[in-house]
Coordinates of C-alpha atoms in Angstrom, one line a residue:
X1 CA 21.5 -33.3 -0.9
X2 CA 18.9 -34.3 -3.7
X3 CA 18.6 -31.8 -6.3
X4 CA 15.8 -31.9 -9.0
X5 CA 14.7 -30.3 -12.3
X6 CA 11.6 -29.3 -13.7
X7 CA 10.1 -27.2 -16.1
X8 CA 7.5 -25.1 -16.6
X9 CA 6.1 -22.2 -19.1
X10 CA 6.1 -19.8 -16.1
X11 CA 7.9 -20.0 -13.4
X12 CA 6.8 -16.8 -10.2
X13 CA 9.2 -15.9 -7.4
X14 CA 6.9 -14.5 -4.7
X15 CA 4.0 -15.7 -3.2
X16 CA 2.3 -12.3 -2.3
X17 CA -0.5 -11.2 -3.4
X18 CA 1.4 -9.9 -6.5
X19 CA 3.0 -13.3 -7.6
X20 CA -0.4 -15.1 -6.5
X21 CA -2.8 -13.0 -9.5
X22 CA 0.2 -13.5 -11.9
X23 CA 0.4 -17.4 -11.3
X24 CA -3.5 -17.3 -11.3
X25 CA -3.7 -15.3 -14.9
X26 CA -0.7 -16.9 -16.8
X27 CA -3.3 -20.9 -15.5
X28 CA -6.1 -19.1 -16.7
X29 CA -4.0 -19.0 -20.0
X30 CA -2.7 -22.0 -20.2
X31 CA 0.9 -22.1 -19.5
X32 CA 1.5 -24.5 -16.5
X33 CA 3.0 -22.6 -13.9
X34 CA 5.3 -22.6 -11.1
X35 CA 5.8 -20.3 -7.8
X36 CA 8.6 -19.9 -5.4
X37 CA 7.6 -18.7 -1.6
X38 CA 10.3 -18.7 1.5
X39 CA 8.0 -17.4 4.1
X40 CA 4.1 -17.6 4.0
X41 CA 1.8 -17.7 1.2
X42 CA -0.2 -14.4 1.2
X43 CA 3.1 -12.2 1.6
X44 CA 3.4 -8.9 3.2
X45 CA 0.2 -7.2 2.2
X46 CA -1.9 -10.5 3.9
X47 CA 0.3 -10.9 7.3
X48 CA 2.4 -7.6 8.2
X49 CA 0.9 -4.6 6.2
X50 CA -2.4 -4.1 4.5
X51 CA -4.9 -6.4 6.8
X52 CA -3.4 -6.8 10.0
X53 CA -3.1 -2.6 9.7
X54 CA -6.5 -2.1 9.0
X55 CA -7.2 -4.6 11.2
X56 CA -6.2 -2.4 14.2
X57 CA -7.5 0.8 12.7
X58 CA -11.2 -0.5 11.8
X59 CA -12.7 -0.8 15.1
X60 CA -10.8 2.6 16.2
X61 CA -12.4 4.3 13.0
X62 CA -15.3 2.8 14.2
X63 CA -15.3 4.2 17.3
X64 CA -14.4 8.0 16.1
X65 CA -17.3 7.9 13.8
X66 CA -20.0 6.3 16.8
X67 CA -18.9 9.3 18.8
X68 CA -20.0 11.8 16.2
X69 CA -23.7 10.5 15.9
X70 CA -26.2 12.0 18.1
X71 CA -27.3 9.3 21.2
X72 CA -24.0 7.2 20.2
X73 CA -21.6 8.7 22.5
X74 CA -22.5 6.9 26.2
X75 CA -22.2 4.2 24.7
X76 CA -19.0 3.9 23.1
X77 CA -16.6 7.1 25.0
X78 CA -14.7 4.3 27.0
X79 CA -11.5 3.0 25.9
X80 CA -10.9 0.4 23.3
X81 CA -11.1 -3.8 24.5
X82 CA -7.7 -3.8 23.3
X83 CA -7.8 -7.5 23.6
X84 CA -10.4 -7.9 21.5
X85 CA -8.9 -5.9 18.8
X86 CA -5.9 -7.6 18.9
X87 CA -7.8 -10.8 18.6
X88 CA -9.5 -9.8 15.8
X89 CA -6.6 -9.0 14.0
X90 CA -5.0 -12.2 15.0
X91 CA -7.9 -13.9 12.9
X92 CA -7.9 -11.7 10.0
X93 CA -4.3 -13.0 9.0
X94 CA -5.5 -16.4 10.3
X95 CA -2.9 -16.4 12.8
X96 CA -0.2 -16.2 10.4
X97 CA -1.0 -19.5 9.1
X98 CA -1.3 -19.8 4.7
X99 CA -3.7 -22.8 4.8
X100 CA -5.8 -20.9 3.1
X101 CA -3.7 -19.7 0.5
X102 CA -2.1 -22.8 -0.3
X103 CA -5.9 -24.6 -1.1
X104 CA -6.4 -21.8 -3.0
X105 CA -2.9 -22.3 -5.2
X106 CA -4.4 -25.9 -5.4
X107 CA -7.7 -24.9 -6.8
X108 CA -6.2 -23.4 -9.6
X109 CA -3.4 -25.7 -10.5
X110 CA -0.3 -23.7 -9.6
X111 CA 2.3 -25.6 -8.5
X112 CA 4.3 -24.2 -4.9
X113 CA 8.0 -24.9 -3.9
X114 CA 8.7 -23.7 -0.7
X115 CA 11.8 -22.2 -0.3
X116 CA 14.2 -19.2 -1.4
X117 CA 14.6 -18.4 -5.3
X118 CA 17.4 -17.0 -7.1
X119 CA 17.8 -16.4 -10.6
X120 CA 20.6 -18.7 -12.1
X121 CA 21.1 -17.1 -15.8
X122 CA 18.3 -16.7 -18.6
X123 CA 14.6 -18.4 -17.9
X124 CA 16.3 -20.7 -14.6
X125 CA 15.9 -20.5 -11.0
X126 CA 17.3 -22.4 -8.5
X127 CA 15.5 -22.8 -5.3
X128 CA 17.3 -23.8 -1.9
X129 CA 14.1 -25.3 0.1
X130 CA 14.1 -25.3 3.8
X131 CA 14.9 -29.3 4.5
X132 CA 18.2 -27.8 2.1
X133 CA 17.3 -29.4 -1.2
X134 CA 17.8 -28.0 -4.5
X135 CA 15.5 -27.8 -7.0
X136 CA 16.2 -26.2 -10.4
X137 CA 13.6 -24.5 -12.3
X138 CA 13.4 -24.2 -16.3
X139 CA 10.8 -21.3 -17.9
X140 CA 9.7 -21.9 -21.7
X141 CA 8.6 -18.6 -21.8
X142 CA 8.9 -16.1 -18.4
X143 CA 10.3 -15.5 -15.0
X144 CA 8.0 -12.9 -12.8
X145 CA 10.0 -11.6 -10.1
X146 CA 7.4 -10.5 -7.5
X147 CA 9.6 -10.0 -4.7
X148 CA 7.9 -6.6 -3.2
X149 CA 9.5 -4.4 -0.9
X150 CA 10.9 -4.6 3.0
X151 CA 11.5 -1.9 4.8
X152 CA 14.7 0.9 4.5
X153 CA 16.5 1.7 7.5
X154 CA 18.3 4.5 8.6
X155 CA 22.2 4.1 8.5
X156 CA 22.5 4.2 12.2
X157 CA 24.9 2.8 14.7
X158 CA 24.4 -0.3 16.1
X159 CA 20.6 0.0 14.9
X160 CA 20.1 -3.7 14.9
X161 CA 20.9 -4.1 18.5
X162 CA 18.0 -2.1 19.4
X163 CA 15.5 -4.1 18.1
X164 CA 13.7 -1.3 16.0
X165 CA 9.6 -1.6 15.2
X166 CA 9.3 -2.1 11.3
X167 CA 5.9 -2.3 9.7
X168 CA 6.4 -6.3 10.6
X169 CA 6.0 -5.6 14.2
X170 CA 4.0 -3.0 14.8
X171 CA 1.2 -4.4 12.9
X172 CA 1.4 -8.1 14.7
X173 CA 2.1 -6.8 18.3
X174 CA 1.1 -8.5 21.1
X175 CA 0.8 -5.8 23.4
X176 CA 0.4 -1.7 23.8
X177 CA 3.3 -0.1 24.1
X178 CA 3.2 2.3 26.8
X179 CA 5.4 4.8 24.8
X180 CA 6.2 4.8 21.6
X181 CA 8.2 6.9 18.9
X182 CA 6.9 7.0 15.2
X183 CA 9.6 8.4 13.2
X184 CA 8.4 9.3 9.7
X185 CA 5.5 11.3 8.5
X186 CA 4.4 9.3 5.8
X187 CA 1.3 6.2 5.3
X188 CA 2.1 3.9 8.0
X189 CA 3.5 6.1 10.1
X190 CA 0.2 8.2 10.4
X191 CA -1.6 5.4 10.0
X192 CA 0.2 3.1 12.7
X193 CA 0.1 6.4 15.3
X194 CA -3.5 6.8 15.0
X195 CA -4.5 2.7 16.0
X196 CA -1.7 2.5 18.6
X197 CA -3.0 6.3 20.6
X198 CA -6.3 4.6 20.3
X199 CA -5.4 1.6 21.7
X200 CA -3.4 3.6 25.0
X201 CA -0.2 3.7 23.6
X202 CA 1.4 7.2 24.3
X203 CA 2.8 8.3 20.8
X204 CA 5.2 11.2 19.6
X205 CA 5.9 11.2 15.8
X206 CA 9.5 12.7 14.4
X207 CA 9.0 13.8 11.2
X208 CA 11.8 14.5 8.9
X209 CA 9.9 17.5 6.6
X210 CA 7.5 20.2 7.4
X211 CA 4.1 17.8 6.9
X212 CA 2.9 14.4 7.0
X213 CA 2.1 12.8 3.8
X214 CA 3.7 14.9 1.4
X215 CA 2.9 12.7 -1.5
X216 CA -1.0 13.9 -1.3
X217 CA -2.4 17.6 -1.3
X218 CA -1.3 19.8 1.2
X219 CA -4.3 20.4 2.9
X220 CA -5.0 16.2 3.6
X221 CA -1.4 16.4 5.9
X222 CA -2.2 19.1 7.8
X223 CA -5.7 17.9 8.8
X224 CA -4.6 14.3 9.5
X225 CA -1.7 16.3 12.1
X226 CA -4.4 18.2 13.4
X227 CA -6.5 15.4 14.4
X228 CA -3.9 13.2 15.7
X229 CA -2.7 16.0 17.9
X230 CA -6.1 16.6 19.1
X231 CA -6.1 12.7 20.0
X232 CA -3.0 13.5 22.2
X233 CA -0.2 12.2 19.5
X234 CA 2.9 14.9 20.1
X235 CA 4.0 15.8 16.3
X236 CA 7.4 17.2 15.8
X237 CA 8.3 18.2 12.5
X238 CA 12.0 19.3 11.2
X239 CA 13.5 16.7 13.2
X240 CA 15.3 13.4 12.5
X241 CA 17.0 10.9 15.2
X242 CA 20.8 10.3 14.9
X243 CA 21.5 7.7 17.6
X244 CA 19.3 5.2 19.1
X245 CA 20.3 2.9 22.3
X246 CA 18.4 0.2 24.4
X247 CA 18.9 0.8 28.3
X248 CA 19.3 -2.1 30.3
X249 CA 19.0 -5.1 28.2
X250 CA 16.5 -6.5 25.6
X251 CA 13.5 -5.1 27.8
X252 CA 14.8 -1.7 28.6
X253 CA 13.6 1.3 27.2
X254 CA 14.8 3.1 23.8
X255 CA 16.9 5.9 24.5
X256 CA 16.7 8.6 21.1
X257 CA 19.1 11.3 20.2
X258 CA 17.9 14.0 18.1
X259 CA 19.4 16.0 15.6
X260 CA 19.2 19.0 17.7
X261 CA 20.9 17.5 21.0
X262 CA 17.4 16.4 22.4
X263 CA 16.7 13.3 24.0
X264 CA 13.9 10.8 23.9
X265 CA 12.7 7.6 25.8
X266 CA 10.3 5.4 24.7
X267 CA 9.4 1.6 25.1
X268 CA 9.1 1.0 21.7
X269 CA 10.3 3.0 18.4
X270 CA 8.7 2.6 15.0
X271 CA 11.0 3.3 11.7
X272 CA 8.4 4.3 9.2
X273 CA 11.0 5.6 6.5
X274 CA 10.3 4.1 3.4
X275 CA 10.5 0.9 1.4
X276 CA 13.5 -1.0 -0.7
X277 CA 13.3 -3.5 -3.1
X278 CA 13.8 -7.0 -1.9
X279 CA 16.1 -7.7 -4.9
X280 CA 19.5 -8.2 -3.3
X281 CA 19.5 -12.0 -2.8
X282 CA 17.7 -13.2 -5.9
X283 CA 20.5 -13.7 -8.3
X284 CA 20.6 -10.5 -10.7
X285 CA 24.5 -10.8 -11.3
X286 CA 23.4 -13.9 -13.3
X287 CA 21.9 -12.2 -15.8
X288 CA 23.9 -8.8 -15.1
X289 CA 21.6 -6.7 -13.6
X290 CA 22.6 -4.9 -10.0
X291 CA 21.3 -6.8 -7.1
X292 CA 19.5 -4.1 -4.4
X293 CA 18.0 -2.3 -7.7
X294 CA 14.6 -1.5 -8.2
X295 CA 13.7 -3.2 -11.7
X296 CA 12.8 -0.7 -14.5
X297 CA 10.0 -2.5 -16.7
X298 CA 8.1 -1.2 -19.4
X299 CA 4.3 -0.8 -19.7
X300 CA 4.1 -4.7 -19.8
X301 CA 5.9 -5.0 -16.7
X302 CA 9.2 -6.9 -19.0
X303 CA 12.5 -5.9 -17.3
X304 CA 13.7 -3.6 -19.6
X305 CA 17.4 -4.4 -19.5
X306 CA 17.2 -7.8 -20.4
X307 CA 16.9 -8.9 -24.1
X308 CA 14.6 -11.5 -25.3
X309 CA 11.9 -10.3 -23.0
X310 CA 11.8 -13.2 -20.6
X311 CA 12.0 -11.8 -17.1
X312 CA 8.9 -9.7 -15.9
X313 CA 9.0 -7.5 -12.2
X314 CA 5.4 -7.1 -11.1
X315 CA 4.3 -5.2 -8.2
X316 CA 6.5 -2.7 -5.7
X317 CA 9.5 -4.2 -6.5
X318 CA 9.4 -2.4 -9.8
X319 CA 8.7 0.8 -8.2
X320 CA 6.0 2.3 -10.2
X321 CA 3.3 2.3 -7.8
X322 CA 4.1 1.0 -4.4
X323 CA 0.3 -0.5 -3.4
X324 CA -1.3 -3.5 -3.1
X325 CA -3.4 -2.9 -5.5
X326 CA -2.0 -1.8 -8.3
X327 CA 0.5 -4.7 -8.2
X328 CA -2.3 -7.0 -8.2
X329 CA -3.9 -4.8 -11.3
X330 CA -0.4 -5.3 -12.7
X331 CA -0.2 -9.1 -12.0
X332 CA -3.0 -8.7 -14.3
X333 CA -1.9 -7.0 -17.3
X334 CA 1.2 -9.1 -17.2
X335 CA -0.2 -12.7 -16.9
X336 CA -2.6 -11.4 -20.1
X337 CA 0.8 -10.2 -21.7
X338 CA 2.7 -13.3 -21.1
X339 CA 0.1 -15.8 -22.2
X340 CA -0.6 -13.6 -25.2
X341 CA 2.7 -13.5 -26.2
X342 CA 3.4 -17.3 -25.4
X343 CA 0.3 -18.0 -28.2
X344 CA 2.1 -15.7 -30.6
X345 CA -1.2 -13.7 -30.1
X346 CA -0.6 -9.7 -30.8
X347 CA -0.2 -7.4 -27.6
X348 CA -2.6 -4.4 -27.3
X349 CA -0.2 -1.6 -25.8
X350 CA -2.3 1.3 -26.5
X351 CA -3.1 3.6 -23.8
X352 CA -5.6 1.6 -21.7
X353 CA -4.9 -1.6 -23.7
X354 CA -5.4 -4.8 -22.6
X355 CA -1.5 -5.5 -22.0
X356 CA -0.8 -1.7 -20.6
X357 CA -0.6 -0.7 -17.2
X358 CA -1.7 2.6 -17.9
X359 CA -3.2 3.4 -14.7
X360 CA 0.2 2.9 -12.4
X361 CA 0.5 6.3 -14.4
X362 CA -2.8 8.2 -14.6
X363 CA -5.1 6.6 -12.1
X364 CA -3.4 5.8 -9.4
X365 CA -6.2 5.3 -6.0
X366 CA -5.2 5.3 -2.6
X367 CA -6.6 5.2 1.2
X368 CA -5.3 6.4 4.0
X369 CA -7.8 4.6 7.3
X370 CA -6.7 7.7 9.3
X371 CA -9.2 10.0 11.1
X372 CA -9.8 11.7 9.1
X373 CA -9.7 9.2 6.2
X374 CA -7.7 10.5 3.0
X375 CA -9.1 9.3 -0.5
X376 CA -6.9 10.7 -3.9
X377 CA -6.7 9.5 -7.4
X378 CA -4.9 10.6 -10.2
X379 CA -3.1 14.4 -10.3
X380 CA -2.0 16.8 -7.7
X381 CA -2.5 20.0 -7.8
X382 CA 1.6 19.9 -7.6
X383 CA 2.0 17.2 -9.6
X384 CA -0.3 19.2 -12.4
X385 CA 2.0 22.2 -12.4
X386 CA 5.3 20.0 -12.7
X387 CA 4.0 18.1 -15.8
X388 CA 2.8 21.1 -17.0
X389 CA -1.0 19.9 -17.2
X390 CA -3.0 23.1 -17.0
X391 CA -5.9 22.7 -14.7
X392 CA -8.7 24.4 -12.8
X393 CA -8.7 23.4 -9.0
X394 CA -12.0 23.1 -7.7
X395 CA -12.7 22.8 -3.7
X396 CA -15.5 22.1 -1.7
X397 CA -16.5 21.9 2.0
X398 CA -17.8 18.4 2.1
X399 CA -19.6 19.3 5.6
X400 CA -21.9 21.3 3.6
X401 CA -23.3 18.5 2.0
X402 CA -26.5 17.2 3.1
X403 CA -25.5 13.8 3.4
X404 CA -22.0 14.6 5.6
X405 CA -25.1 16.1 8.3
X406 CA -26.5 12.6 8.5
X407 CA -23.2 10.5 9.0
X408 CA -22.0 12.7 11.6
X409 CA -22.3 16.0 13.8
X410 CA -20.0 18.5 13.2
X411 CA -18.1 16.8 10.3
X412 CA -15.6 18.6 8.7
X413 CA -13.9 17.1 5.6
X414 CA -12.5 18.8 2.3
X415 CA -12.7 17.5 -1.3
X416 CA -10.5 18.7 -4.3
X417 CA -11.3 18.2 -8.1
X418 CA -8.9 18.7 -10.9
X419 CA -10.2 19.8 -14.1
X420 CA -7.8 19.4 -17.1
X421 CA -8.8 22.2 -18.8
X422 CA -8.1 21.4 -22.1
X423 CA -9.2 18.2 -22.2
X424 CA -12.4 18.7 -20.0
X425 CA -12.2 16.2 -18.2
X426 CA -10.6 15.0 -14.6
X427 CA -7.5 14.6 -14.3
X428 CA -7.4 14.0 -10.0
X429 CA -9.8 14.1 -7.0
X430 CA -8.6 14.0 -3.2
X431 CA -11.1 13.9 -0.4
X432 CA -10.5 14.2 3.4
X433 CA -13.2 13.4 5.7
X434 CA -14.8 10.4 7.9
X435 CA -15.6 7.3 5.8
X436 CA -14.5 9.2 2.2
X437 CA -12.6 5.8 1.6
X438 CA -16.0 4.3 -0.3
X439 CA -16.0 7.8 -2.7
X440 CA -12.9 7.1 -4.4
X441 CA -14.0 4.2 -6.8
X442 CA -16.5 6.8 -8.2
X443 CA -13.0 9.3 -8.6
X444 CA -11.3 6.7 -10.5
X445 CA -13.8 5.2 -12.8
X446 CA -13.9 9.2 -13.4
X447 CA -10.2 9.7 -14.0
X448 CA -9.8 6.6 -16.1
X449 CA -12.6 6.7 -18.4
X450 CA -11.9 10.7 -19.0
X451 CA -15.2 11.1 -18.8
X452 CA -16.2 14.6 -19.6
X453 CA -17.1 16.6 -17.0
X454 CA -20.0 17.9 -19.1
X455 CA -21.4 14.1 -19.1
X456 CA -20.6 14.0 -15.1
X457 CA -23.5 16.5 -14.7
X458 CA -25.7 13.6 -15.7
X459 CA -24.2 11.2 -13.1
X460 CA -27.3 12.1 -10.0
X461 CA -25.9 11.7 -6.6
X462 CA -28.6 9.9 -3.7
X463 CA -29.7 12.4 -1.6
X464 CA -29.1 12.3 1.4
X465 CA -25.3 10.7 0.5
X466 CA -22.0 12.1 1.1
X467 CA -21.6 11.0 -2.4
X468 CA -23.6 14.5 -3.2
X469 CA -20.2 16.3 -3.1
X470 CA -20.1 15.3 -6.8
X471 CA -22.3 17.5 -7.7
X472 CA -21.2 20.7 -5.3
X473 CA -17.8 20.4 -7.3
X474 CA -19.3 20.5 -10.5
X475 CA -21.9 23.4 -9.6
X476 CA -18.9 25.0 -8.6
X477 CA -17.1 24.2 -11.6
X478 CA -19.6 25.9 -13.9
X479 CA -19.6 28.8 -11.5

């Protein structure tokens, strides 16, 4: 076994697209850098989540909106060319193949090893590559752990055996199941049931609470449940699963115990029950930290246990905002932070500094490509009253905007504004509708400028956009 040693000023374990835009900001100052990957370049977001999910749900959004337009709907009410949308998704993650991503690592100077990381005490890392070499890794000045998240199971009997969907293979199936059980009632459970009903699937969702995605307002649940039911999706709420069994050998069908005695059968069943930090196997007892913890950082992203300041946790597996995108906004602030404080260079951690990751906690955007689509940024109207920010909830029927007419007939959507009201300014918008997704940007340059709404007025919508909602809000604002 050949076992080697090399330094570096930074050295990244994870490949995603976390651990990528860290690598890529701590070359761009300087530091020669390092990154550790054990499966492909791109990670979760690029091959089993974000784009091979959106992937399957684009040409079904596609199709809901076509059949809303006037003279659209003979020509798209058939069903789906399911092979063609699975093909298409096969070629947006390039068929689970990182050429791509490696060239790119390339282009900007970061070196790879392939293989699995683990911390081996303060600034080191020993990687065990997949021929079974060794190579040990030295860091001048900072780990990043950029590990992300996989996917928490229920404690279950003999779960395992039953070969259980995860958001790995229900997003990179090769077939439609003919029935299949969501349980969970939150992102990728909606948004998994709404792509596999349109593609034929037969779908029944077992959701735990009393709505589906309880993190947003109230009202965005219950008209994503109201569409998926009308689409033939059988919604059960209050329920949860206590025993799962495969009939008749790897190919039989799931046989699902309820809570209540009731029974289920399906051909497939989908665990959408949150996420866990993939931290367990990356040596934390080497620099005494709990492995299977999430790690706590500060608004730098530095693991705040650990003295000296050496070990960063960037993205999901730091649990302060669990998307894409804000991991990658955080791989940003803390490549800036590490190269500034490798120069001896002074760190701007103000609010909205250049080191700060203020937004993971007042601007946080989301999407959920459901159909309805749900857009939100920033504050709840329940998260408002348990900080105790005092604001004035504004609604507005975004079908009554001139714009909503033109994109389709009969569309119904809602959109909610938050007005801290002694500030003046916004602290959270949520809108639910077809194609909302390209309103939120506007919401969040909004939210994390804290612009005053009095300035907003000024901000003229095009007519005829559904963009003009902006203004109904603030007319009804003012009263």
């Amino acid at each position: 076994m050949n076992d080697t040693h090399r330094t570096y000023d930074v050295v990244v374990i994870g490949a995603g697209p976390v651990g990528e835009n860290v690598a890529d900001r701590t070359r761009a100052a300087g530091l020669s850098t390092v990154i550790v990957e054990s499966e492909l370049l791109g990670g979760e977001c690029s091959f089993w989540a974000c784009e091979p999910s959106k992937a399957l749900l684009r040409p079904v959004l596609a199709r809901a909106d076509a059949l809303r337009v006037p003279g659209l709907r003979r020509a798209v009410d058939r069903p789906l060319d399911v092979e063609a949308v699975l093909a298409h998704r096969d070629d947006i993650v390039q068929h689970w193949q990182d050429d791509d991503q490696v060239a790119w690592l390339e282009s900007v100077s970061v070196d790879l090893v392939r293989g699995h990381g683990r911390l081996d005490g303060p600034r080191q890392v020993v990687v065990t590559t997949p021929d079974g070499e060794t190579v040990r890794l030295s860091a001048r000045h900072a780990v990043a752990v950029c590990t992300g998240t996989g996917p928490a199971m229920p404690d279950l009997p003999h779960l395992d055996d039953v070969r259980p969907w995860t958001n790995r293979e229900v997003t990179s199936a090769d077939r439609v199941p003919g029935r299949l059980v969501v349980v969970g009632g939150g992102v990728v459970a909606v948004e998994m049931a709404t792509a596999w009903r349109a593609l034929g699937a037969q779908v029944t969702m077992l959701v735990r609470g009393s709505g589906l995605i309880p993190r947003m307002e109230p009202f965005a649940g219950e008209m994503v449940a109201d569409a998926l039911r009308d689409a033939g999706v059988d919604l059960r709420f209050g329920t949860s699963v206590t025993s799962v069994t495969r009939e008749g050998g790897a190919d039989g069908e799931a046989r699902i115990t309820l809570a209540d005695g009731g029974q289920l059968t399906a051909d497939e069943i989908l665990f959408a029950t949150g996420r866990a930090p993939r931290t367990v196997d990356i040596g934390l007892e080497t620099i005494d930290l709990a492995p299977g913890d999430w790690l706590t950082v500060d608004d730098t992203c530095r693991v705040s246990a650990v003295t000296d300041g050496w070990l960063y946790a960037v993205g999901d597996v730091n649990h302060r905002a669990l998307l894409t995108h804000q991991g990658k906004y955080q791989a940003r602030i803390a490549g800036a932070a590490i190269g500034a404080r490798a120069h001896g260079e002074p760190v701007d951690d103000s609010k909205w500094g250049a080191h700060v990751a203020t937004a993971d906690s007042e601007a946080v955007p989301q999407v959920i490509f459901t159909d309805p689509e749900v857009a939100a940024v920033g504050l709840t109207t329940r998260e408002a009253e348990r900080t105790g920010r005092r604001v004035k909830v504004v609604d507005y029927d975004i079908g009554g905007v001139a714009g909503a007419f033109q994109y389709a007939k009969g569309y119904r959507g809602k959109a909610r504004m938050l007005v801290d009201t002694d500030r003046g300014t916004v602290a959270g918008v949520t809108f639910v509708g077809p194609g909302v997704a390209e309103l939120l940007h506007s919401a969040t340059i909004a939210v994390t400028t804290e612009a005053p709404v009095e300035r907003l007025w000024h901000a003229v919508p095009a007519f005829p956009t559904i963009s003009e909602v902006w203004l109904r809000l603030l007319e009804t604002y003012r009263g």
